[in-house]
């Protein structure tokens, strides 16, 4: 194998990934902020900030798909004599004597050294505050006195990130700022309907500033050589229209050995309608002053940072494993959980692959993200479930996406994805099992956010199940609608017009026979959960009604969904098989194998084992399991977007990491620990990090949505990092199925599924008001718990009944 260059390494003790070369194969980013105020930051300090919604409330500007890549961000320029450099190497790209970027839990620290000066910047968003802190520490390690000229830089976005990119005839005349002392205020559109503004502050006196981009940069210069910086002279420009920015100019003298801190704050403020102005045209700065006062010294900032670290300590103490294998431990204890928080916060909205303007919160996406997050902060998960359910329609269908700022369903994309409703059961059940909080089922939740339309959340779950039952096709299998989980399997679309969106175009659907085996499996899995829930809350009749529907679905799959060696994927509009040995291409698909094996459909007839074997035989490759095989080589009009992708990418035979865990869980349920493990390790970032940093390209500390499959030009190359359902599914897989600690209504179930080489390991699990220290002795077994000893006494079965307090559990397999 070609020796892969390395760009960084894990530092588990500090829970950081340390990047030691700024020229990573793609920007390697991190997320700042936990609620409301968020930032994306790359390893060279590129990226942007927003409040709640990356589309509607963008604070700073970003240019996607730029040349060079990742241009624009929060930049510090240091002019030391004739040398101008940045701590994060970009944008000047002056070679540094030392560079390091440490991405940690909601913070990033970038350090550069040049000619005896060290500049280290700590970036984070303090808990419950609407601002990004940038604490810059300048140190003179040389034996000479240093006279430095320091310029900060931020570029304002004109709030709506979509119109900011396109409506220049208006935008170039709307920009407005105010300057007060060391604070630059951005108040574009504040004069009219907006009640919010942003500011950029530094806690020291400044010797100059700039707020007009062209004056600061120069029309024919770049971020790499802004005129003001190159000449060492700020212009004190005041932006009127055009492109407002914020840049402070500070003259810094450092004696040998001396070090100075500067606290920069990028803040966001909302005012009441009747308190917007303190004088005509002058914004009310009271709240900004108050926020600044909370963070105007190094001590205050350090305290806020310590609080953030404690917050993460507490979150990551909820589920901890010690296996002795640092590749597992670091993913389980740090990075997988961290990525779950990030996907919970952003759904699929804002990353370096999601522009922030296209997609808000996905109905199915957010429900899945919940299972990776619910143990972390249950009250936020609870609110999320209510928000999601509020975008459902009375017939059980739902908006496919909603905007985080307004929480309203997104009309551009609409509904009609027939898997969506089932996911509400998936998310809600996970929440109740974690918390024991059945009261959520009695919450009154509207349809399509319409006041007066409220019914209980339980009713929403019921109509979700019914939506599937009421939309069955000729084989009594679920009709697919616009698509199921696979957004690109558009079986009612029939498009020859490249200007049509595959997702929203449905050219024919009357009389469709397009059915989905993926929804069938999903319905059986979530249906069983629904039945158990109904029994639990004393709704025996409803349980019986749905059990029958589940049984019928199982029969329909066995009769019409089995292809001999694997489960079919779907029937097309005309009722022809998709994902069958009879097909010319794409004979087998992963999604139905995952869901039907998790549902254990036909296990007694050997279907599950055969399906799992077929996944190994036809889908598995060096980097994971591909989505379908063989890949489509030509566009199939009847199938929609799926075959629009070249071979090996995305939904056409890419390794769509999200669905690998479905098969892995299927393996675990079937008790095949060796197979489960080998599939899991292939897409586990820590293993990929060790071998393939260059090939993989994207961040090695998190999962990406897609890795190029075996039919692609560069198998193993990753794309769409961070915002993917893979995070939650990897978490579910390892925490509940491999390590085997699974919340149930009445307690914790312990039922691991391991490779036969597994050593003893310990999980410390906080669960409701209890903490369990669980030690598992696998003794070479892949599956099957022989005995559980709870606090010294053996118990029956695999469920530890929940009681508050501290407990020790010994598990022998
Ligand atoms: C992508 C999908 C995505 C969909 C909706 C498609 O082009 O392949 O992964 O979910 O667009 O935005
Ligand atoms: C990405 C979407 O966010 C997700 O909802 C979908 O299931 C996958 N793409 C597969 O198409």
PDB file of N, CA and C in Angstrom, residues 109-147:
ATOM      1  N   UNK A 109      -8.085  25.662  18.939  1.00  0.00           N
ATOM      2  CA  UNK A 109      -6.964  26.516  19.303  1.00  0.00           C
ATOM      3  C   UNK A 109      -5.937  26.434  18.170  1.00  0.00           C
ATOM      4  N   UNK A 110      -5.640  27.592  17.609  1.00  0.00           N
ATOM      5  CA  UNK A 110      -4.689  27.623  16.492  1.00  0.00           C
ATOM      6  C   UNK A 110      -3.460  28.412  16.928  1.00  0.00           C
ATOM      7  N   UNK A 111      -2.301  27.812  16.726  1.00  0.00           N
ATOM      8  CA  UNK A 111      -1.059  28.448  17.159  1.00  0.00           C
ATOM      9  C   UNK A 111      -0.074  28.519  15.996  1.00  0.00           C
ATOM     10  N   UNK A 112       0.492  29.687  15.802  1.00  0.00           N
ATOM     11  CA  UNK A 112       1.542  29.836  14.806  1.00  0.00           C
ATOM     12  C   UNK A 112       2.739  30.556  15.415  1.00  0.00           C
ATOM     13  N   UNK A 113       3.914  30.262  14.881  1.00  0.00           N
ATOM     14  CA  UNK A 113       5.111  30.991  15.334  1.00  0.00           C
ATOM     15  C   UNK A 113       5.889  31.468  14.134  1.00  0.00           C
ATOM     16  N   UNK A 114       6.369  32.689  14.261  1.00  0.00           N
ATOM     17  CA  UNK A 114       7.168  33.250  13.167  1.00  0.00           C
ATOM     18  C   UNK A 114       8.168  34.243  13.747  1.00  0.00           C
ATOM     19  N   UNK A 115       9.405  34.105  13.371  1.00  0.00           N
ATOM     20  CA  UNK A 115      10.465  35.047  13.762  1.00  0.00           C
ATOM     21  C   UNK A 115      10.429  35.389  15.246  1.00  0.00           C
ATOM     22  N   UNK A 116      10.277  34.385  16.073  1.00  0.00           N
ATOM     23  CA  UNK A 116      10.357  34.600  17.519  1.00  0.00           C
ATOM     24  C   UNK A 116       9.061  35.044  18.167  1.00  0.00           C
ATOM     25  N   UNK A 117       8.007  35.227  17.366  1.00  0.00           N
ATOM     26  CA  UNK A 117       6.714  35.605  17.960  1.00  0.00           C
ATOM     27  C   UNK A 117       5.770  34.414  17.883  1.00  0.00           C
ATOM     28  N   UNK A 118       5.075  34.170  18.982  1.00  0.00           N
ATOM     29  CA  UNK A 118       4.035  33.142  18.953  1.00  0.00           C
ATOM     30  C   UNK A 118       2.673  33.805  19.052  1.00  0.00           C
ATOM     31  N   UNK A 119       1.743  33.374  18.192  1.00  0.00           N
ATOM     32  CA  UNK A 119       0.357  33.850  18.265  1.00  0.00           C
ATOM     33  C   UNK A 119      -0.525  32.630  18.425  1.00  0.00           C
ATOM     34  N   UNK A 120      -1.257  32.613  19.523  1.00  0.00           N
ATOM     35  CA  UNK A 120      -2.115  31.464  19.782  1.00  0.00           C
ATOM     36  C   UNK A 120      -3.531  31.978  19.980  1.00  0.00           C
ATOM     37  N   UNK A 121      -4.473  31.428  19.225  1.00  0.00           N
ATOM     38  CA  UNK A 121      -5.850  31.917  19.333  1.00  0.00           C
ATOM     39  C   UNK A 121      -6.758  30.786  19.787  1.00  0.00           C
ATOM     40  N   UNK A 122      -7.483  31.061  20.854  1.00  0.00           N
ATOM     41  CA  UNK A 122      -8.483  30.111  21.329  1.00  0.00           C
ATOM     42  C   UNK A 122      -9.855  30.603  20.871  1.00  0.00           C
ATOM     43  N   UNK A 123     -10.544  29.781  20.103  1.00  0.00           N
ATOM     44  CA  UNK A 123     -11.874  30.146  19.599  1.00  0.00           C
ATOM     45  C   UNK A 123     -12.928  29.302  20.317  1.00  0.00           C
ATOM     46  N   UNK A 124     -13.942  29.915  20.866  1.00  0.00           N
ATOM     47  CA  UNK A 124     -15.069  29.146  21.412  1.00  0.00           C
ATOM     48  C   UNK A 124     -16.284  30.038  21.584  1.00  0.00           C
ATOM     49  N   UNK A 125     -17.424  29.403  21.742  1.00  0.00           N
ATOM     50  CA  UNK A 125     -18.662  30.120  22.042  1.00  0.00           C
ATOM     51  C   UNK A 125     -19.026  29.765  23.478  1.00  0.00           C
ATOM     52  N   UNK A 126     -19.040  30.748  24.383  1.00  0.00           N
ATOM     53  CA  UNK A 126     -19.343  30.423  25.780  1.00  0.00           C
ATOM     54  C   UNK A 126     -20.774  29.882  25.914  1.00  0.00           C
ATOM     55  N   UNK A 127     -20.992  29.055  26.904  1.00  0.00           N
ATOM     56  CA  UNK A 127     -22.321  28.482  27.136  1.00  0.00           C
ATOM     57  C   UNK A 127     -23.351  29.598  27.296  1.00  0.00           C
ATOM     58  N   UNK A 128     -24.483  29.432  26.682  1.00  0.00           N
ATOM     59  CA  UNK A 128     -25.624  30.343  26.851  1.00  0.00           C
ATOM     60  C   UNK A 128     -25.332  31.780  26.443  1.00  0.00           C
ATOM     61  N   UNK A 129     -24.260  31.999  25.704  1.00  0.00           N
ATOM     62  CA  UNK A 129     -23.989  33.370  25.260  1.00  0.00           C
ATOM     63  C   UNK A 129     -23.991  33.414  23.738  1.00  0.00           C
ATOM     64  N   UNK A 130     -24.428  34.560  23.215  1.00  0.00           N
ATOM     65  CA  UNK A 130     -24.536  34.712  21.772  1.00  0.00           C
ATOM     66  C   UNK A 130     -23.288  35.406  21.218  1.00  0.00           C
ATOM     67  N   UNK A 131     -22.166  34.739  21.323  1.00  0.00           N
ATOM     68  CA  UNK A 131     -20.956  35.345  20.790  1.00  0.00           C
ATOM     69  C   UNK A 131     -19.868  34.300  20.600  1.00  0.00           C
ATOM     70  N   UNK A 132     -18.947  34.621  19.722  1.00  0.00           N
ATOM     71  CA  UNK A 132     -17.732  33.815  19.584  1.00  0.00           C
ATOM     72  C   UNK A 132     -16.587  34.578  20.220  1.00  0.00           C
ATOM     73  N   UNK A 133     -15.885  33.913  21.120  1.00  0.00           N
ATOM     74  CA  UNK A 133     -14.703  34.509  21.741  1.00  0.00           C
ATOM     75  C   UNK A 133     -13.486  34.111  20.933  1.00  0.00           C
ATOM     76  N   UNK A 134     -12.617  35.052  20.707  1.00  0.00           N
ATOM     77  CA  UNK A 134     -11.323  34.749  20.087  1.00  0.00           C
ATOM     78  C   UNK A 134     -10.268  35.336  21.018  1.00  0.00           C
ATOM     79  N   UNK A 135      -9.684  34.470  21.808  1.00  0.00           N
ATOM     80  CA  UNK A 135      -8.653  34.972  22.739  1.00  0.00           C
ATOM     81  C   UNK A 135      -7.295  34.783  22.095  1.00  0.00           C
ATOM     82  N   UNK A 136      -6.694  35.914  21.743  1.00  0.00           N
ATOM     83  CA  UNK A 136      -5.397  35.875  21.060  1.00  0.00           C
ATOM     84  C   UNK A 136      -4.296  36.165  22.074  1.00  0.00           C
ATOM     85  N   UNK A 137      -3.325  35.281  22.153  1.00  0.00           N
ATOM     86  CA  UNK A 137      -2.177  35.503  23.030  1.00  0.00           C
ATOM     87  C   UNK A 137      -0.935  35.674  22.165  1.00  0.00           C
ATOM     88  N   UNK A 138      -0.311  36.833  22.306  1.00  0.00           N
ATOM     89  CA  UNK A 138       0.923  37.100  21.561  1.00  0.00           C
ATOM     90  C   UNK A 138       2.095  37.014  22.523  1.00  0.00           C
ATOM     91  N   UNK A 139       3.105  36.264  22.157  1.00  0.00           N
ATOM     92  CA  UNK A 139       4.267  36.103  23.025  1.00  0.00           C
ATOM     93  C   UNK A 139       5.547  36.378  22.232  1.00  0.00           C
ATOM     94  N   UNK A 140       6.413  37.128  22.848  1.00  0.00           N
ATOM     95  CA  UNK A 140       7.704  37.398  22.213  1.00  0.00           C
ATOM     96  C   UNK A 140       8.742  36.434  22.775  1.00  0.00           C
ATOM     97  N   UNK A 141       9.110  35.451  21.991  1.00  0.00           N
ATOM     98  CA  UNK A 141      10.117  34.479  22.435  1.00  0.00           C
ATOM     99  C   UNK A 141      11.517  34.849  21.970  1.00  0.00           C
ATOM    100  N   UNK A 142      11.655  36.006  21.354  1.00  0.00           N
ATOM    101  CA  UNK A 142      12.977  36.399  20.855  1.00  0.00           C
ATOM    102  C   UNK A 142      13.696  37.260  21.901  1.00  0.00           C
ATOM    103  N   UNK A 143      14.894  37.633  21.594  1.00  0.00           N
ATOM    104  CA  UNK A 143      15.626  38.456  22.563  1.00  0.00           C
ATOM    105  C   UNK A 143      15.554  39.940  22.200  1.00  0.00           C
ATOM    106  N   UNK A 144      14.748  40.242  21.154  1.00  0.00           N
ATOM    107  CA  UNK A 144      14.581  41.652  20.773  1.00  0.00           C
ATOM    108  C   UNK A 144      13.206  42.145  21.182  1.00  0.00           C
ATOM    109  N   UNK A 145      13.099  43.453  21.370  1.00  0.00           N
ATOM    110  CA  UNK A 145      11.783  44.048  21.563  1.00  0.00           C
ATOM    111  C   UNK A 145      11.051  43.986  20.228  1.00  0.00           C
ATOM    112  N   UNK A 146       9.768  43.616  20.277  1.00  0.00           N
ATOM    113  CA  UNK A 146       8.998  43.505  19.030  1.00  0.00           C
ATOM    114  C   UNK A 146       7.945  44.609  18.965  1.00  0.00           C
ATOM    115  N   UNK A 147       7.932  45.293  17.840  1.00  0.00           N
ATOM    116  CA  UNK A 147       6.881  46.283  17.574  1.00  0.00           C
ATOM    117  C   UNK A 147       5.977  45.683  16.509  1.00  0.00           C
TER     118      UNK A 147
END
